[in-house]
mmCIF file of C-alpha atoms and ligand atoms in Angstrom:
data_model
loop_
_atom_site.group_PDB
_atom_site.id
_atom_site.type_symbol
_atom_site.label_atom_id
_atom_site.label_comp_id
_atom_site.label_asym_id
_atom_site.label_seq_id
_atom_site.Cartn_x
_atom_site.Cartn_y
_atom_site.Cartn_z
ATOM 1 C CA MET A 1 -52.975 -15.825 90.545
ATOM 2 C CA ARG A 2 -49.496 -17.402 90.717
ATOM 3 C CA VAL A 3 -49.553 -20.835 92.307
ATOM 4 C CA VAL A 4 -46.791 -23.325 93.131
ATOM 5 C CA LEU A 5 -47.822 -26.955 93.555
ATOM 6 C CA LEU A 6 -45.278 -28.980 95.525
ATOM 7 C CA GLY A 7 -45.193 -32.697 96.296
ATOM 8 C CA ALA A 8 -43.215 -35.879 95.850
ATOM 9 C CA PRO A 9 -43.054 -37.666 92.509
ATOM 10 C CA GLY A 10 -46.461 -39.264 92.002
ATOM 11 C CA ALA A 11 -48.182 -37.176 94.670
ATOM 12 C CA GLY A 12 -50.732 -36.150 92.034
ATOM 13 C CA LYS A 13 -49.390 -32.751 90.988
ATOM 14 C CA GLY A 14 -50.103 -33.179 87.277
ATOM 15 C CA THR A 15 -53.538 -34.686 87.931
ATOM 16 C CA GLN A 16 -54.589 -31.786 90.158
ATOM 17 C CA CYS A 17 -52.999 -29.144 87.917
ATOM 18 C CA LYS A 18 -55.297 -30.137 85.057
ATOM 19 C CA ARG A 19 -58.284 -29.551 87.364
ATOM 20 C CA ILE A 20 -56.915 -26.241 88.692
ATOM 21 C CA VAL A 21 -56.394 -25.013 85.136
ATOM 22 C CA ALA A 22 -59.970 -25.936 84.170
ATOM 23 C CA GLN A 23 -61.438 -24.220 87.255
ATOM 24 C CA TYR A 24 -59.366 -21.041 87.486
ATOM 25 C CA GLY A 25 -58.214 -20.454 83.902
ATOM 26 C CA LEU A 26 -54.529 -20.571 84.819
ATOM 27 C CA VAL A 27 -51.748 -21.854 82.585
ATOM 28 C CA HIS A 28 -50.106 -25.148 83.596
ATOM 29 C CA LEU A 29 -46.303 -24.869 83.546
ATOM 30 C CA SER A 30 -44.806 -28.296 84.232
ATOM 31 C CA SER A 31 -41.010 -28.432 84.189
ATOM 32 C CA GLY A 32 -41.147 -32.202 83.602
ATOM 33 C CA ASP A 33 -43.498 -31.824 80.603
ATOM 34 C CA ILE A 34 -41.378 -29.042 79.118
ATOM 35 C CA LEU A 35 -38.226 -31.178 79.516
ATOM 36 C CA ARG A 36 -39.925 -34.190 77.887
ATOM 37 C CA GLN A 37 -40.965 -31.950 74.964
ATOM 38 C CA GLU A 38 -37.369 -30.685 74.631
ATOM 39 C CA ARG A 39 -36.213 -34.301 74.487
ATOM 40 C CA ALA A 40 -38.841 -35.221 71.913
ATOM 41 C CA ASP A 41 -37.751 -32.221 69.815
ATOM 42 C CA GLY A 42 -34.092 -33.302 70.090
ATOM 43 C CA THR A 43 -32.909 -29.908 71.371
ATOM 44 C CA GLU A 44 -29.569 -29.333 73.101
ATOM 45 C CA LEU A 45 -31.378 -28.826 76.424
ATOM 46 C CA GLY A 46 -33.267 -32.086 75.888
ATOM 47 C CA ARG A 47 -30.007 -33.956 75.245
ATOM 48 C CA LYS A 48 -28.363 -32.427 78.324
ATOM 49 C CA ALA A 49 -31.361 -33.335 80.520
ATOM 50 C CA GLN A 50 -31.691 -36.937 79.335
ATOM 51 C CA SER A 51 -29.255 -38.784 81.606
ATOM 52 C CA TYR A 52 -30.421 -36.936 84.730
ATOM 53 C CA MET A 53 -34.078 -37.673 84.049
ATOM 54 C CA ASP A 54 -33.529 -41.324 83.177
ATOM 55 C CA SER A 55 -31.655 -41.955 86.427
ATOM 56 C CA GLY A 56 -34.036 -39.992 88.677
ATOM 57 C CA GLU A 57 -31.591 -37.160 89.421
ATOM 58 C CA LEU A 58 -32.361 -33.464 89.075
ATOM 59 C CA VAL A 59 -31.354 -31.561 85.960
ATOM 60 C CA PRO A 60 -28.848 -28.809 86.954
ATOM 61 C CA ASP A 61 -30.402 -25.663 88.425
ATOM 62 C CA GLU A 62 -29.009 -23.240 85.841
ATOM 63 C CA LEU A 63 -30.603 -25.129 82.927
ATOM 64 C CA ILE A 64 -33.967 -25.384 84.671
ATOM 65 C CA VAL A 65 -34.090 -21.793 85.902
ATOM 66 C CA GLU A 66 -33.376 -20.462 82.414
ATOM 67 C CA MET A 67 -35.980 -22.770 80.846
ATOM 68 C CA MET A 68 -38.694 -21.868 83.372
ATOM 69 C CA THR A 69 -37.922 -18.143 83.313
ATOM 70 C CA VAL A 70 -38.646 -18.183 79.581
ATOM 71 C CA ALA A 71 -41.857 -20.197 80.094
ATOM 72 C CA ILE A 72 -43.087 -17.863 82.859
ATOM 73 C CA SER A 73 -42.298 -14.765 80.805
ATOM 74 C CA LYS A 74 -44.638 -16.058 78.074
ATOM 75 C CA ALA A 75 -47.520 -16.832 80.460
ATOM 76 C CA PRO A 76 -50.620 -14.640 80.109
ATOM 77 C CA ALA A 77 -51.531 -12.086 82.772
ATOM 78 C CA GLY A 78 -54.209 -14.342 84.323
ATOM 79 C CA GLY A 79 -51.484 -16.356 86.044
ATOM 80 C CA TYR A 80 -50.134 -19.871 86.173
ATOM 81 C CA VAL A 81 -49.647 -22.951 88.271
ATOM 82 C CA LEU A 82 -46.082 -24.223 88.521
ATOM 83 C CA ASP A 83 -45.737 -28.023 88.658
ATOM 84 C CA GLY A 84 -42.331 -29.573 89.438
ATOM 85 C CA PHE A 85 -40.627 -26.200 89.731
ATOM 86 C CA PRO A 86 -39.011 -24.953 91.897
ATOM 87 C CA ARG A 87 -37.432 -28.191 93.033
ATOM 88 C CA THR A 88 -34.411 -26.959 94.987
ATOM 89 C CA ALA A 89 -34.041 -24.074 97.433
ATOM 90 C CA LYS A 90 -31.747 -22.408 94.907
ATOM 91 C CA GLN A 91 -34.430 -22.608 92.179
ATOM 92 C CA ALA A 92 -36.960 -21.108 94.623
ATOM 93 C CA GLU A 93 -34.625 -18.231 95.481
ATOM 94 C CA GLN A 94 -33.965 -17.535 91.803
ATOM 95 C CA LEU A 95 -37.674 -17.612 91.017
ATOM 96 C CA ASP A 96 -38.463 -15.164 93.834
ATOM 97 C CA LYS A 97 -35.718 -12.850 92.625
ATOM 98 C CA THR A 98 -36.894 -12.927 89.008
ATOM 99 C CA LEU A 99 -40.490 -12.227 90.042
ATOM 100 C CA ALA A 100 -39.472 -9.453 92.452
ATOM 101 C CA ASP A 101 -37.574 -7.720 89.620
ATOM 102 C CA SER A 102 -40.940 -7.208 87.913
ATOM 103 C CA GLY A 103 -42.876 -6.444 91.123
ATOM 104 C CA GLN A 104 -44.479 -9.895 91.332
ATOM 105 C CA LYS A 105 -44.544 -12.770 93.801
ATOM 106 C CA ILE A 106 -45.930 -16.267 94.268
ATOM 107 C CA ASP A 107 -49.431 -15.880 95.774
ATOM 108 C CA VAL A 108 -49.934 -19.333 97.209
ATOM 109 C CA VAL A 109 -48.047 -22.602 97.643
ATOM 110 C CA LEU A 110 -49.907 -25.913 97.868
ATOM 111 C CA ASN A 111 -47.939 -28.835 99.276
ATOM 112 C CA LEU A 112 -49.362 -32.303 98.524
ATOM 113 C CA GLU A 113 -48.410 -34.640 101.378
ATOM 114 C CA VAL A 114 -48.452 -38.399 100.894
ATOM 115 C CA ASP A 115 -46.327 -41.365 102.018
ATOM 116 C CA ASP A 116 -43.565 -42.790 99.835
ATOM 117 C CA GLU A 117 -45.170 -46.224 99.710
ATOM 118 C CA ILE A 118 -48.362 -44.795 98.214
ATOM 119 C CA VAL A 119 -46.633 -42.583 95.666
ATOM 120 C CA ALA A 120 -44.470 -45.506 94.534
ATOM 121 C CA ARG A 121 -47.669 -47.486 93.782
ATOM 122 C CA ARG A 122 -49.200 -44.509 92.000
ATOM 123 C CA ILE A 123 -46.187 -43.929 89.770
ATOM 124 C CA THR A 124 -45.469 -47.518 88.804
ATOM 125 C CA GLY A 125 -49.168 -47.900 87.817
ATOM 126 C CA ARG A 126 -49.286 -44.683 85.798
ATOM 127 C CA ARG A 127 -49.912 -44.865 82.054
ATOM 128 C CA SER A 128 -50.170 -41.858 79.762
ATOM 129 C CA CYS A 129 -51.225 -40.990 76.247
ATOM 130 C CA PRO A 130 -48.306 -40.051 73.973
ATOM 131 C CA GLU A 131 -50.702 -38.049 71.763
ATOM 132 C CA CYS A 132 -52.716 -35.845 74.149
ATOM 133 C CA GLY A 133 -50.891 -36.285 77.484
ATOM 134 C CA ALA A 134 -53.928 -37.681 79.352
ATOM 135 C CA VAL A 135 -52.850 -39.586 82.473
ATOM 136 C CA TYR A 136 -54.384 -42.850 83.745
ATOM 137 C CA HIS A 137 -53.632 -45.441 86.410
ATOM 138 C CA ILE A 138 -53.940 -49.193 85.947
ATOM 139 C CA GLU A 139 -56.063 -49.466 89.131
ATOM 140 C CA ASN A 140 -57.134 -45.998 90.302
ATOM 141 C CA LEU A 141 -58.020 -44.278 87.035
ATOM 142 C CA LYS A 142 -58.593 -46.865 84.338
ATOM 143 C CA PRO A 143 -59.275 -45.963 80.712
ATOM 144 C CA LYS A 144 -62.568 -47.244 79.279
ATOM 145 C CA VAL A 145 -60.682 -49.698 77.048
ATOM 146 C CA GLU A 146 -57.582 -51.236 78.634
ATOM 147 C CA GLY A 147 -54.370 -49.726 77.240
ATOM 148 C CA LYS A 148 -56.149 -47.145 75.036
ATOM 149 C CA CYS A 149 -56.651 -43.415 75.552
ATOM 150 C CA ASP A 150 -60.296 -42.404 76.085
ATOM 151 C CA HIS A 151 -59.817 -39.255 74.010
ATOM 152 C CA ASP A 152 -57.997 -40.445 70.877
ATOM 153 C CA GLY A 153 -57.626 -44.227 71.162
ATOM 154 C CA ALA A 154 -53.797 -44.041 71.141
ATOM 155 C CA ASN A 155 -51.875 -46.853 72.868
ATOM 156 C CA LEU A 156 -51.028 -45.802 76.411
ATOM 157 C CA VAL A 157 -47.352 -45.865 77.443
ATOM 158 C CA GLN A 158 -45.336 -45.986 80.654
ATOM 159 C CA ARG A 159 -42.810 -43.202 81.247
ATOM 160 C CA PRO A 160 -39.250 -44.598 81.081
ATOM 161 C CA ASP A 161 -38.443 -43.083 84.509
ATOM 162 C CA ASP A 162 -41.458 -44.796 86.116
ATOM 163 C CA SER A 163 -39.654 -48.124 86.634
ATOM 164 C CA PHE A 164 -39.425 -49.230 90.274
ATOM 165 C CA GLU A 165 -35.638 -48.627 90.528
ATOM 166 C CA VAL A 166 -35.770 -45.113 89.091
ATOM 167 C CA VAL A 167 -38.814 -44.236 91.212
ATOM 168 C CA MET A 168 -36.867 -45.199 94.353
ATOM 169 C CA ASN A 169 -34.081 -42.822 93.332
ATOM 170 C CA ARG A 170 -36.552 -40.046 92.467
ATOM 171 C CA LEU A 171 -38.000 -40.357 95.983
ATOM 172 C CA LYS A 172 -34.533 -40.178 97.547
ATOM 173 C CA THR A 173 -33.770 -37.128 95.420
ATOM 174 C CA TYR A 174 -37.082 -35.568 96.521
ATOM 175 C CA HIS A 175 -36.323 -35.951 100.231
ATOM 176 C CA ARG A 176 -32.740 -34.727 99.861
ATOM 177 C CA GLN A 177 -33.222 -31.764 97.511
ATOM 178 C CA THR A 178 -36.890 -30.857 97.076
ATOM 179 C CA ARG A 179 -38.450 -31.255 100.512
ATOM 180 C CA PRO A 180 -36.377 -28.225 101.753
ATOM 181 C CA VAL A 181 -38.312 -26.081 99.250
ATOM 182 C CA VAL A 182 -41.400 -26.477 101.491
ATOM 183 C CA ASP A 183 -39.441 -25.064 104.434
ATOM 184 C CA TYR A 184 -38.113 -22.265 102.234
ATOM 185 C CA TYR A 185 -41.649 -21.142 101.345
ATOM 186 C CA LYS A 186 -42.943 -21.580 104.903
ATOM 187 C CA LYS A 187 -40.569 -18.800 105.969
ATOM 188 C CA ASN A 188 -41.997 -16.133 103.677
ATOM 189 C CA SER A 189 -45.122 -17.276 101.784
ATOM 190 C CA THR A 190 -48.614 -18.652 102.275
ATOM 191 C CA VAL A 191 -48.255 -22.450 102.274
ATOM 192 C CA TYR A 192 -51.123 -24.926 102.619
ATOM 193 C CA ASP A 193 -50.336 -28.558 103.389
ATOM 194 C CA ILE A 194 -52.865 -30.765 101.595
ATOM 195 C CA ASP A 195 -53.482 -34.364 102.641
ATOM 196 C CA ALA A 196 -52.978 -36.166 99.312
ATOM 197 C CA ASP A 197 -53.647 -39.655 100.688
ATOM 198 C CA LYS A 198 -57.268 -39.341 99.543
ATOM 199 C CA ASN A 199 -59.119 -39.863 96.328
ATOM 200 C CA ILE A 200 -58.604 -37.436 93.452
ATOM 201 C CA ASP A 201 -61.943 -35.609 93.921
ATOM 202 C CA GLU A 202 -61.432 -35.103 97.658
ATOM 203 C CA ILE A 203 -57.988 -33.615 97.067
ATOM 204 C CA GLU A 204 -59.446 -31.332 94.405
ATOM 205 C CA THR A 205 -62.042 -30.072 96.938
ATOM 206 C CA SER A 206 -59.317 -29.257 99.504
ATOM 207 C CA ILE A 207 -57.269 -27.436 96.879
ATOM 208 C CA PHE A 208 -60.204 -25.432 95.521
ATOM 209 C CA GLU A 209 -61.117 -24.308 99.067
ATOM 210 C CA LYS A 210 -57.655 -22.791 99.467
ATOM 211 C CA LEU A 211 -57.543 -21.278 95.982
ATOM 212 C CA ASP A 212 -61.020 -19.760 96.390
ATOM 213 C CA VAL A 213 -59.748 -17.888 99.446
ATOM 214 C CA CYS A 214 -56.703 -16.691 97.553
ATOM 215 C CA ALA A 215 -58.773 -15.644 94.514
ATOM 216 C CA SER A 216 -61.248 -13.693 96.688
ATOM 217 C CA VAL A 217 -58.418 -11.831 98.447
ATOM 218 C CA GLN A 218 -57.085 -10.833 95.031
ATOM 219 C CA GLY A 219 -60.542 -9.631 93.975
HETATM 220 P P1 LIG B 301 -41.658 -34.562 86.641
HETATM 221 O O1 LIG B 301 -42.279 -34.889 85.347
HETATM 222 O O2 LIG B 301 -41.923 -33.257 87.288
HETATM 223 O O3 LIG B 301 -42.009 -35.767 87.605
HETATM 224 P P2 LIG B 301 -42.348 -35.806 89.174
HETATM 225 O O4 LIG B 301 -42.248 -34.592 89.981
HETATM 226 O O5 LIG B 301 -41.500 -36.929 89.607
HETATM 227 O O6 LIG B 301 -43.848 -35.967 89.208
HETATM 228 P P3 LIG B 301 -44.704 -36.975 88.424
HETATM 229 O O7 LIG B 301 -45.070 -36.393 87.089
HETATM 230 O O8 LIG B 301 -44.067 -38.321 88.403
HETATM 231 O O9 LIG B 301 -45.953 -37.113 89.393
HETATM 232 P P4 LIG B 301 -47.202 -36.191 89.692
HETATM 233 O O10 LIG B 301 -47.091 -35.657 91.077
HETATM 234 O O11 LIG B 301 -47.457 -35.198 88.588
HETATM 235 O O12 LIG B 301 -48.318 -37.325 89.698
HETATM 236 P P5 LIG B 301 -49.527 -37.636 88.679
HETATM 237 O O13 LIG B 301 -50.577 -36.594 88.814
HETATM 238 O O14 LIG B 301 -49.032 -37.958 87.302
HETATM 239 O O15 LIG B 301 -40.065 -34.691 86.543
HETATM 240 C C1 LIG B 301 -39.431 -35.740 85.837
HETATM 241 C C2 LIG B 301 -37.922 -35.508 85.867
HETATM 242 O O16 LIG B 301 -37.590 -34.261 85.198
HETATM 243 C C3 LIG B 301 -37.295 -35.371 87.267
HETATM 244 O O17 LIG B 301 -36.999 -36.631 87.841
HETATM 245 C C4 LIG B 301 -36.038 -34.535 86.952
HETATM 246 O O18 LIG B 301 -35.015 -35.336 86.395
HETATM 247 C C5 LIG B 301 -36.516 -33.588 85.876
HETATM 248 N N1 LIG B 301 -37.027 -32.313 86.409
HETATM 249 C C6 LIG B 301 -38.310 -31.851 86.342
HETATM 250 N N2 LIG B 301 -38.400 -30.650 86.944
HETATM 251 C C7 LIG B 301 -37.167 -30.353 87.420
HETATM 252 C C8 LIG B 301 -36.645 -29.256 88.172
HETATM 253 N N3 LIG B 301 -37.427 -28.219 88.559
HETATM 254 N N4 LIG B 301 -35.340 -29.286 88.518
HETATM 255 C C9 LIG B 301 -34.543 -30.315 88.130
HETATM 256 N N5 LIG B 301 -34.973 -31.377 87.424
HETATM 257 C C10 LIG B 301 -36.284 -31.404 87.066
HETATM 258 O O19 LIG B 301 -50.082 -38.983 89.366
HETATM 259 C C11 LIG B 301 -49.313 -40.177 89.360
HETATM 260 C C12 LIG B 301 -50.258 -41.389 89.139
HETATM 261 O O20 LIG B 301 -51.109 -41.522 90.279
HETATM 262 C C13 LIG B 301 -51.182 -41.261 87.924
HETATM 263 O O21 LIG B 301 -51.341 -42.521 87.340
HETATM 264 C C14 LIG B 301 -52.529 -40.771 88.513
HETATM 265 O O22 LIG B 301 -53.636 -41.213 87.758
HETATM 266 C C15 LIG B 301 -52.501 -41.405 89.905
HETATM 267 N N6 LIG B 301 -53.108 -40.569 90.937
HETATM 268 C C16 LIG B 301 -53.012 -39.212 91.081
HETATM 269 N N7 LIG B 301 -53.666 -38.809 92.178
HETATM 270 C C17 LIG B 301 -54.184 -39.920 92.765
HETATM 271 C C18 LIG B 301 -54.949 -40.148 93.945
HETATM 272 N N8 LIG B 301 -55.339 -39.152 94.750
HETATM 273 N N9 LIG B 301 -55.290 -41.419 94.256
HETATM 274 C C19 LIG B 301 -54.922 -42.449 93.447
HETATM 275 N N10 LIG B 301 -54.199 -42.306 92.306
HETATM 276 C C20 LIG B 301 -53.822 -41.053 91.967
#
């Protein structure tokens, strides 16, 4: 099953992807995570991406499409869930073209819908583990010991692009460049709008209902 998970910054894409992966055995391909790893590794791509990410702008399409095409080509046959990609109509077109060249297509698109005010609160309260990538929230999803990861005890950190100013720009960028991707998919794919102004378990239930249908159609 090939799934695209769309939604504004902080809508809960990463949180839900971890649950989708556990339930359906898909691979989680997050463009943001891959870019952060490139930066941590000090690669040329990581250096090129840095200023865009830190200011809340999108990394140029050609860099992202190449990076994600490689990641997708390495994914096992069981399928994947794309998180943060595609993020422009051009990226979506390129992805469709690449998949069509090998007789494939995106099976289902899930679009997490939630107001800007709520996502801003979610992002500015997010803390994550630099060791294992676990994600917490200072109010909604607290670790057992404040500031420490439940899994490995590492000190939790705030992403540099999660400051209020950068979050505001990421939201503007989302509405200008990424929201049109939803309309792109609505023209030619199965798209489910998911109300993401709910708690994490309720959103998971809505998502699993849709993915169960998709999985049963695929046999
Ligand atoms: P990326 O890492 O993709 O960031 P994003 O899309 O802005 O998404 P986030 O990771 O911030 O949020 P999320 O939806 O995953 O929310 P989460 O589950 O963590 O991209 C970063 C940058 O990389 C971009 O700005 C851009 O520069 C670049 N980039 C990446 N992809 C690109 C592309 N394709 N093209 C060009 N540039 C690209 O949840 C957030 C918080 O809320 C957490 O604390 C969580 O615990 C909490 N939470 C989650 N769900 C709920 C809930 N239901 N109720 C309460 N709290 C919740």
